[in-house]
């Protein structure tokens, strides 16, 4: 038996634990691993580990508590923090990494907002179809195959088949399941497009203002942004004939509901954009991030349906089910299936199977479309409450835009100059509301300049997301906002 | 009411469906969407849709069936397949895409193997801890927050905290949760390293033979491979002093169990490799893909524990739980947390929350470590059966290597020349077994050449994965293999 401290193993365990304590890994007061766990890891009996713990207790390193695990005694351990030399030295990183690190650090999410957080992109936990989802997940858990193996990089066959039907029914998109690539949320779809279509120095057309994380994805691979102005009809296409834009490799657009300003791309502009793509061989990335939400307007078919060979369609479940699911999908032009599949394989093999099977189940059973109809109604109600509250509280001191679709609107405040936006945000936070200004969504470096490139507005603007808020929070939030706005004048 | 065909909407629905039928999207015999679904999408009453369907039935486009959905009539529809012009034209893709497409196309998995598929990387579905997993997933489903929002790009706080404890207990790794990045399987970890450390033209050291998808990840971003030979003690470090390797940006190693040859990197070589990294500023990527599986050898601490500032540690749950989960993690050097977090955010925001929370639950409850002990025993049994069967059936006609750790071994067949490997694989498949040769895991283009770069062996070799096979399948598979080998001589 090696039960006593005579055993060399017990001594080594003692030495190892002392070292952990000295290094600060086990701070005073923390619990040690259960004897069973350590015994299994060292391949010894629990008696041996118990003996080692006994010795440490005897030496004053540990305190024992009846019926509980030993804890590290106060006063022992590292005098300084764990030894992680802060000097990084001359670690060489890639140009991609340099570009990432040159970006301004993202603000941490404001989790302490008391009254109402108007952050865009969040959904209400109460809207999530908990029961249907649990049923679907449980069915997916039970459908375990005899052999667990890597799946098709394009995604599960069942989900691509289900999406194929859904995309036709909901968005009028015709495609074979072979052209659908399941991705970990639309962000991965954008990153794959960036990697497959852009080399460093290649130019890309980008809505100005536009969706920051898409801009960053294209810029991080070395793409050079050409900002193009947007107005109430979406991307302005009158600049597309200029020489600066002729040979660009890629154009990113949100035609169903321009982010953030909310315009719906007009038919004439759709044609102009696709003509640009056909002329120069550029690819159009259509981000249909909230195409499910239309308020009082008829469904408008995606660009993809007009020119399936020029458009990569990007869809997501982040705005209907949950942003934490990380399920999105691409419809890619014929001939590019293999490039996307290989890129997805190299990137992460394939999307996790459990979510994919659960989503396929929801789509096949009709539960997903029922859920979409339900959240569409709920968000239409929220939108109506927000519009009414804004009209009542702010009246003609505010101009509301981009309300035809989606889960957010833009609030322009003509009396407040742009340089007061940060004061507006700070005052809002102090009063208990989370506000998100429009300005940071403009291109950092002018671009075309002037009218065609997208001028920053002369007054402050806010992107108001409403999908995560109750009607009460919306009303109270707008009342607080009105007070903050009055205070700034 | 717009219930009749007098209504413009019904006419438009009729036209739209006809167009779908003509384009071949709805082939003869296929069912049309339920009236309820179409009604919701068009924002009209079901009566309107029923009227539209009635018209289409009257015109002969559809057949109605009592109590069921209408189906497309035979003989209507597209004369040719759906119009997807096959010509891709001059779509310009990036250098990354060109490199991807230049790779030989991956062979489709052999799903029809009758007797035994020795494919490496697959696990047995019977080993999966179904009950514990369902409980953990259910708890994760119930823990739904009030607000659904994007999470920390490094991963859920609960999972990183749980991994922090696990990595210390199981692998002796000291790190703060801030230095852990949860990724979608180790492949994403490798891809992030490739993007952050390599620019086109940068050299990387790579085990020869080595893990193909890691090689491809580094090569796809433009890295230039320097193959380094491996032997029974893992990577040969005698070449590390040569000028060719001095300024390389990155070295990829599998020190716990070299893939595929199975050596465990010796202490002296660990030191030599880390000296190389310290001298030239290169980073070492340590892929600890199957560190949980040791057979009769003591746990060997990862390289990361010797030089946490030079090593990115890559871990995975693909070899203990399931490759379809897509959960892996990195431990990154101090100072690189932000680069990895930003890269992960741009890549796909963060890993899906459901799996992360379920895995955190398994780790915190001790269920994960219980499971690891259980599958370790099961795979040790499989290994023993396979070794006994190989000895009995092939005797001294085969040499077995790399059996100290992991879930595979290498079988060298001294009597069969390398150029017979493909005949071996084909004969195996015909006889009902899936075989995977060693040769494709060698660097495609020599590199250093000769001894130091890793010479292809003169005889055929197979990578035998055993984790997905029953003991009966292992025995029958080896018997068939012996017959195939005899037939080739």
GROMACS .gro file of C-alpha atoms in nm, chain A residues 16-17 19-20 23 25-26 32-34 36-38 40-42 82-88 90-97 100-106 109-111 116-126 128 130 133-134 137-138 141-142 144-152 164 166 168-176 179 184-189 191-192 194-199 202-203 211 213 216-217 220-221 247-250 277 280-284 294 298-299 308-311 316 318-319 321-326 333-336 338-339 342-355 366 369-370 372-373 376 436 465 468-469, chain B residues 12 16-17 19-20 23 25-26 32-34 36-38 40-42 82-88 90-97 100-106 109-111 116-126 128 130 133-134 137-138 141-142 144-152 164 166 168-176 179 184-189 191-192 194-199 202-203 211 213 216-217 220-221 247-250 277 280-284 294 299 308-311 316 318-319 321-326 333-336 338-339 342-355 365-366 369-370 373 376 436 465 468-469:
model
  318
   16UNK     CA    1   0.297   2.003  -0.631
   17UNK     CA    2   0.020   2.152  -0.419
   19UNK     CA    3   0.398   2.500  -0.555
   20UNK     CA    4   0.047   2.586  -0.672
   23UNK     CA    5   0.249   3.057  -0.724
   25UNK     CA    6  -0.286   2.967  -0.842
   26UNK     CA    7  -0.463   2.853  -0.527
   32UNK     CA    8  -0.872   2.212  -0.324
   33UNK     CA    9  -0.985   1.949  -0.575
   34UNK     CA   10  -1.177   1.655  -0.432
   36UNK     CA   11  -1.131   1.143  -0.585
   37UNK     CA   12  -1.037   1.380  -0.867
   38UNK     CA   13  -0.671   1.410  -0.772
   40UNK     CA   14  -0.774   0.967  -1.064
   41UNK     CA   15  -0.538   1.219  -1.220
   42UNK     CA   16  -0.230   1.085  -1.040
   82UNK     CA   17   0.068   3.492  -1.021
   83UNK     CA   18   0.386   3.509  -1.220
   84UNK     CA   19   0.277   3.609  -1.568
   85UNK     CA   20   0.552   3.832  -1.700
   86UNK     CA   21   0.366   4.129  -1.848
   87UNK     CA   22   0.641   4.203  -2.098
   88UNK     CA   23   0.527   4.049  -2.423
   90UNK     CA   24   0.893   4.125  -2.951
   91UNK     CA   25   0.617   3.881  -3.037
   92UNK     CA   26   0.569   3.922  -3.407
   93UNK     CA   27   0.210   3.923  -3.520
   94UNK     CA   28   0.061   3.931  -3.868
   95UNK     CA   29  -0.065   4.233  -4.058
   96UNK     CA   30  -0.415   4.101  -3.991
   97UNK     CA   31  -0.344   4.112  -3.617
  100UNK     CA   32  -0.731   4.423  -3.555
  101UNK     CA   33  -0.535   4.580  -3.273
  102UNK     CA   34  -0.538   4.923  -3.438
  103UNK     CA   35  -0.920   4.927  -3.410
  104UNK     CA   36  -1.056   5.122  -3.118
  105UNK     CA   37  -1.137   4.882  -2.836
  106UNK     CA   38  -1.505   4.790  -2.826
  109UNK     CA   39  -2.170   4.628  -2.281
  110UNK     CA   40  -2.359   4.843  -2.033
  111UNK     CA   41  -2.511   4.584  -1.803
  116UNK     CA   42  -3.413   5.093  -2.051
  117UNK     CA   43  -3.121   4.982  -2.265
  118UNK     CA   44  -3.184   5.072  -2.629
  119UNK     CA   45  -2.892   4.861  -2.748
  120UNK     CA   46  -2.957   4.724  -3.093
  121UNK     CA   47  -2.920   4.351  -3.156
  122UNK     CA   48  -3.047   4.228  -2.822
  123UNK     CA   49  -3.370   4.030  -2.801
  124UNK     CA   50  -3.605   3.973  -2.513
  125UNK     CA   51  -3.554   3.645  -2.331
  126UNK     CA   52  -3.932   3.633  -2.282
  128UNK     CA   53  -3.772   3.293  -2.692
  130UNK     CA   54  -3.846   2.788  -2.473
  133UNK     CA   55  -3.671   2.479  -2.847
  134UNK     CA   56  -3.633   2.232  -2.563
  137UNK     CA   57  -3.305   2.005  -2.866
  138UNK     CA   58  -3.420   1.693  -2.686
  141UNK     CA   59  -3.001   1.475  -2.841
  142UNK     CA   60  -3.185   1.147  -2.888
  144UNK     CA   61  -2.745   1.010  -3.175
  145UNK     CA   62  -2.577   0.807  -3.448
  146UNK     CA   63  -2.369   0.492  -3.398
  147UNK     CA   64  -2.057   0.676  -3.503
  148UNK     CA   65  -1.971   1.034  -3.412
  149UNK     CA   66  -1.780   1.188  -3.700
  150UNK     CA   67  -1.711   1.523  -3.860
  151UNK     CA   68  -1.998   1.636  -4.075
  152UNK     CA   69  -2.027   1.813  -4.410
  164UNK     CA   70  -3.401   2.557  -4.884
  166UNK     CA   71  -3.788   2.820  -4.585
  168UNK     CA   72  -3.834   2.997  -5.091
  169UNK     CA   73  -4.147   3.034  -4.878
  170UNK     CA   74  -4.029   3.333  -4.677
  171UNK     CA   75  -3.795   3.517  -4.914
  172UNK     CA   76  -3.864   3.381  -5.261
  173UNK     CA   77  -3.507   3.252  -5.295
  174UNK     CA   78  -3.453   2.963  -5.533
  175UNK     CA   79  -3.145   2.758  -5.472
  176UNK     CA   80  -3.034   2.402  -5.426
  179UNK     CA   81  -2.550   2.631  -5.245
  184UNK     CA   82  -2.186   3.039  -3.703
  185UNK     CA   83  -2.397   3.348  -3.731
  186UNK     CA   84  -2.389   3.604  -4.012
  187UNK     CA   85  -2.058   3.741  -3.882
  188UNK     CA   86  -1.881   3.422  -3.991
  189UNK     CA   87  -2.052   3.450  -4.327
  191UNK     CA   88  -1.566   3.692  -4.259
  192UNK     CA   89  -1.568   3.405  -4.509
  194UNK     CA   90  -1.389   3.886  -4.676
  195UNK     CA   91  -1.131   3.608  -4.695
  196UNK     CA   92  -1.254   3.462  -5.023
  197UNK     CA   93  -1.305   3.786  -5.217
  198UNK     CA   94  -1.055   4.039  -5.083
  199UNK     CA   95  -0.678   4.060  -5.101
  202UNK     CA   96  -0.862   4.548  -5.281
  203UNK     CA   97  -1.140   4.804  -5.257
  211UNK     CA   98  -2.274   4.804  -3.991
  213UNK     CA   99  -1.856   4.467  -3.765
  216UNK     CA  100  -1.416   4.564  -3.976
  217UNK     CA  101  -1.430   4.214  -4.125
  220UNK     CA  102  -0.919   4.335  -4.128
  221UNK     CA  103  -0.821   4.124  -4.430
  247UNK     CA  104  -1.295   4.792  -6.024
  248UNK     CA  105  -1.393   4.735  -5.662
  249UNK     CA  106  -1.403   4.370  -5.567
  250UNK     CA  107  -1.706   4.368  -5.343
  277UNK     CA  108  -2.158   4.404  -6.034
  280UNK     CA  109  -1.692   4.493  -6.318
  281UNK     CA  110  -1.716   4.140  -6.188
  282UNK     CA  111  -1.759   4.255  -5.831
  283UNK     CA  112  -1.961   4.047  -5.590
  284UNK     CA  113  -2.253   4.187  -5.390
  294UNK     CA  114  -4.170   4.430  -4.213
  298UNK     CA  115  -4.511   4.416  -4.872
  299UNK     CA  116  -4.233   4.159  -4.879
  308UNK     CA  117  -2.813   3.480  -5.805
  309UNK     CA  118  -2.475   3.468  -5.981
  310UNK     CA  119  -2.360   3.804  -5.850
  311UNK     CA  120  -2.491   3.797  -5.496
  316UNK     CA  121  -2.930   3.482  -3.970
  318UNK     CA  122  -2.998   3.601  -3.446
  319UNK     CA  123  -3.291   3.838  -3.491
  321UNK     CA  124  -3.444   3.317  -3.218
  322UNK     CA  125  -3.136   3.439  -3.033
  323UNK     CA  126  -2.801   3.605  -3.102
  324UNK     CA  127  -2.640   3.353  -2.865
  325UNK     CA  128  -2.730   3.056  -3.088
  326UNK     CA  129  -2.479   3.154  -3.355
  333UNK     CA  130  -2.346   3.169  -5.643
  334UNK     CA  131  -2.304   2.856  -5.851
  335UNK     CA  132  -1.937   2.771  -5.890
  336UNK     CA  133  -1.839   2.907  -5.550
  338UNK     CA  134  -1.647   2.446  -5.314
  339UNK     CA  135  -1.451   2.758  -5.219
  342UNK     CA  136  -1.329   2.442  -4.812
  343UNK     CA  137  -1.299   2.775  -4.633
  344UNK     CA  138  -1.557   2.664  -4.377
  345UNK     CA  139  -1.377   2.331  -4.329
  346UNK     CA  140  -1.043   2.504  -4.266
  347UNK     CA  141  -1.204   2.761  -4.043
  348UNK     CA  142  -1.378   2.524  -3.802
  349UNK     CA  143  -1.475   2.200  -3.979
  350UNK     CA  144  -1.851   2.268  -3.959
  351UNK     CA  145  -2.113   2.432  -3.739
  352UNK     CA  146  -2.205   2.247  -3.418
  353UNK     CA  147  -2.451   1.970  -3.496
  354UNK     CA  148  -2.682   2.004  -3.196
  355UNK     CA  149  -2.807   2.355  -3.283
  366UNK     CA  150  -4.348   2.464  -3.874
  369UNK     CA  151  -4.247   3.005  -3.881
  370UNK     CA  152  -4.511   3.014  -3.606
  372UNK     CA  153  -4.152   3.425  -3.645
  373UNK     CA  154  -4.516   3.530  -3.682
  376UNK     CA  155  -4.323   3.981  -3.562
  436UNK     CA  156  -2.617   5.438  -2.894
  465UNK     CA  157  -3.323   4.910  -3.064
  468UNK     CA  158  -3.542   4.351  -2.591
  469UNK     CA  159  -3.764   4.600  -2.406
  501UNK     CA  160  -5.017   3.777  -5.801
  505UNK     CA  161  -4.576   3.368  -5.854
  506UNK     CA  162  -4.655   2.998  -5.815
  508UNK     CA  163  -4.327   3.104  -6.219
  509UNK     CA  164  -4.190   2.871  -5.950
  512UNK     CA  165  -3.853   2.744  -6.322
  514UNK     CA  166  -3.827   2.493  -5.825
  515UNK     CA  167  -4.149   2.305  -5.769
  521UNK     CA  168  -4.715   2.325  -5.216
  522UNK     CA  169  -4.681   2.524  -4.893
  523UNK     CA  170  -4.979   2.506  -4.656
  525UNK     CA  171  -5.174   2.912  -4.367
  526UNK     CA  172  -4.803   2.960  -4.438
  527UNK     CA  173  -4.853   3.141  -4.768
  529UNK     CA  174  -4.899   3.472  -4.340
  530UNK     CA  175  -4.616   3.547  -4.579
  531UNK     CA  176  -4.834   3.750  -4.816
  571UNK     CA  177  -3.355   2.505  -6.283
  572UNK     CA  178  -3.178   2.789  -6.449
  573UNK     CA  179  -2.846   2.820  -6.273
  574UNK     CA  180  -2.599   2.926  -6.538
  575UNK     CA  181  -2.301   2.696  -6.481
  576UNK     CA  182  -2.057   2.947  -6.627
  577UNK     CA  183  -1.900   3.122  -6.330
  579UNK     CA  184  -1.448   3.577  -6.434
  580UNK     CA  185  -1.537   3.587  -6.066
  581UNK     CA  186  -1.225   3.716  -5.900
  582UNK     CA  187  -1.135   3.541  -5.578
  583UNK     CA  188  -0.861   3.611  -5.325
  584UNK     CA  189  -0.520   3.451  -5.303
  585UNK     CA  190  -0.654   3.269  -4.996
  586UNK     CA  191  -0.933   3.122  -5.208
  589UNK     CA  192  -0.778   2.662  -5.092
  590UNK     CA  193  -0.895   2.557  -5.435
  591UNK     CA  194  -0.548   2.435  -5.533
  592UNK     CA  195  -0.564   2.173  -5.257
  593UNK     CA  196  -0.662   1.828  -5.367
  594UNK     CA  197  -1.031   1.774  -5.301
  595UNK     CA  198  -1.096   1.585  -4.977
  598UNK     CA  199  -1.612   0.982  -4.605
  599UNK     CA  200  -1.660   0.612  -4.667
  600UNK     CA  201  -2.001   0.552  -4.516
  605UNK     CA  202  -1.474  -0.201  -3.979
  606UNK     CA  203  -1.384   0.158  -4.063
  607UNK     CA  204  -1.046   0.245  -3.910
  608UNK     CA  205  -1.093   0.616  -3.980
  609UNK     CA  206  -0.913   0.825  -3.723
  610UNK     CA  207  -1.106   1.098  -3.540
  611UNK     CA  208  -1.440   0.921  -3.516
  612UNK     CA  209  -1.580   0.818  -3.179
  613UNK     CA  210  -1.836   0.557  -3.086
  614UNK     CA  211  -2.186   0.691  -3.035
  615UNK     CA  212  -2.227   0.430  -2.760
  617UNK     CA  213  -2.132   0.935  -2.549
  619UNK     CA  214  -2.624   1.074  -2.329
  622UNK     CA  215  -2.539   1.553  -2.159
  623UNK     CA  216  -2.917   1.579  -2.179
  626UNK     CA  217  -2.833   2.074  -2.196
  627UNK     CA  218  -3.168   2.092  -2.024
  630UNK     CA  219  -3.194   2.565  -2.175
  631UNK     CA  220  -3.365   2.664  -1.851
  633UNK     CA  221  -3.236   3.169  -2.003
  634UNK     CA  222  -3.158   3.532  -1.924
  635UNK     CA  223  -3.401   3.821  -1.946
  636UNK     CA  224  -3.208   3.968  -2.234
  637UNK     CA  225  -3.048   3.769  -2.515
  638UNK     CA  226  -2.731   3.945  -2.620
  639UNK     CA  227  -2.395   3.876  -2.773
  640UNK     CA  228  -2.155   3.732  -2.521
  641UNK     CA  229  -1.784   3.777  -2.454
  653UNK     CA  230  -0.929   2.698  -1.577
  655UNK     CA  231  -0.985   2.147  -1.532
  657UNK     CA  232  -0.486   2.269  -1.375
  658UNK     CA  233  -0.619   1.940  -1.244
  659UNK     CA  234  -0.582   1.740  -1.563
  660UNK     CA  235  -0.287   1.902  -1.738
  661UNK     CA  236  -0.105   2.109  -1.477
  662UNK     CA  237  -0.167   2.429  -1.673
  663UNK     CA  238  -0.173   2.751  -1.473
  664UNK     CA  239  -0.354   3.037  -1.634
  665UNK     CA  240  -0.619   3.293  -1.562
  668UNK     CA  241  -0.616   3.380  -2.121
  673UNK     CA  242  -1.538   2.606  -3.228
  674UNK     CA  243  -1.314   2.304  -3.207
  675UNK     CA  244  -0.937   2.301  -3.228
  676UNK     CA  245  -0.951   2.370  -3.601
  677UNK     CA  246  -1.075   2.722  -3.536
  678UNK     CA  247  -0.795   2.764  -3.282
  680UNK     CA  248  -0.699   2.901  -3.802
  681UNK     CA  249  -0.692   3.192  -3.556
  683UNK     CA  250  -0.257   3.109  -3.865
  684UNK     CA  251  -0.424   3.447  -3.916
  685UNK     CA  252  -0.264   3.616  -3.617
  686UNK     CA  253   0.094   3.492  -3.660
  687UNK     CA  254   0.150   3.437  -4.032
  688UNK     CA  255   0.172   3.675  -4.323
  691UNK     CA  256   0.627   3.361  -4.352
  692UNK     CA  257   0.776   3.022  -4.277
  700UNK     CA  258  -0.184   1.664  -3.922
  702UNK     CA  259  -0.578   2.017  -4.167
  705UNK     CA  260  -0.359   2.347  -4.467
  706UNK     CA  261  -0.468   2.617  -4.220
  709UNK     CA  262  -0.394   2.877  -4.671
  710UNK     CA  263  -0.298   3.213  -4.519
  736UNK     CA  264   1.357   3.311  -3.838
  737UNK     CA  265   1.045   3.102  -3.883
  738UNK     CA  266   0.736   3.262  -3.733
  739UNK     CA  267   0.567   2.955  -3.591
  766UNK     CA  268   1.125   2.988  -2.981
  769UNK     CA  269   1.397   3.377  -3.266
  770UNK     CA  270   1.068   3.503  -3.125
  771UNK     CA  271   0.868   3.229  -3.295
  772UNK     CA  272   0.552   3.102  -3.136
  773UNK     CA  273   0.492   2.733  -3.064
  783UNK     CA  274  -0.231   0.776  -2.192
  788UNK     CA  275   0.100   1.226  -1.740
  797UNK     CA  276   0.362   2.994  -2.114
  798UNK     CA  277   0.486   3.304  -2.295
  799UNK     CA  278   0.602   3.117  -2.603
  800UNK     CA  279   0.325   2.862  -2.643
  805UNK     CA  280  -1.042   2.004  -2.769
  807UNK     CA  281  -1.365   1.629  -2.989
  808UNK     CA  282  -1.175   1.326  -2.864
  810UNK     CA  283  -1.717   1.396  -2.599
  811UNK     CA  284  -1.785   1.429  -2.970
  812UNK     CA  285  -1.628   1.581  -3.281
  813UNK     CA  286  -1.973   1.714  -3.377
  814UNK     CA  287  -1.994   1.941  -3.069
  815UNK     CA  288  -1.726   2.178  -3.202
  822UNK     CA  289   0.033   3.397  -2.383
  823UNK     CA  290  -0.011   3.709  -2.174
  824UNK     CA  291  -0.038   4.012  -2.396
  825UNK     CA  292  -0.211   3.826  -2.677
  827UNK     CA  293  -0.690   4.100  -2.691
  828UNK     CA  294  -0.563   3.998  -3.035
  831UNK     CA  295  -1.079   4.057  -3.138
  832UNK     CA  296  -1.004   3.794  -3.398
  833UNK     CA  297  -1.268   3.566  -3.250
  834UNK     CA  298  -1.521   3.852  -3.243
  835UNK     CA  299  -1.462   3.934  -3.610
  836UNK     CA  300  -1.466   3.568  -3.705
  837UNK     CA  301  -1.800   3.474  -3.553
  838UNK     CA  302  -1.872   3.690  -3.244
  839UNK     CA  303  -1.839   3.398  -2.999
  840UNK     CA  304  -1.901   3.025  -2.967
  841UNK     CA  305  -2.265   2.914  -2.935
  842UNK     CA  306  -2.381   2.956  -2.576
  843UNK     CA  307  -2.585   2.637  -2.538
  844UNK     CA  308  -2.293   2.395  -2.582
  854UNK     CA  309  -2.043   1.878  -1.168
  855UNK     CA  310  -1.752   1.639  -1.213
  858UNK     CA  311  -1.401   1.392  -1.558
  859UNK     CA  312  -1.603   1.081  -1.471
  862UNK     CA  313  -1.213   0.814  -1.696
  865UNK     CA  314  -1.018   0.615  -2.116
  925UNK     CA  315  -0.614   0.528  -4.420
  954UNK     CA  316  -0.813   0.467  -3.547
  957UNK     CA  317  -1.533   0.415  -3.292
  958UNK     CA  318  -1.513   0.037  -3.320
   0.00000   0.00000   0.00000
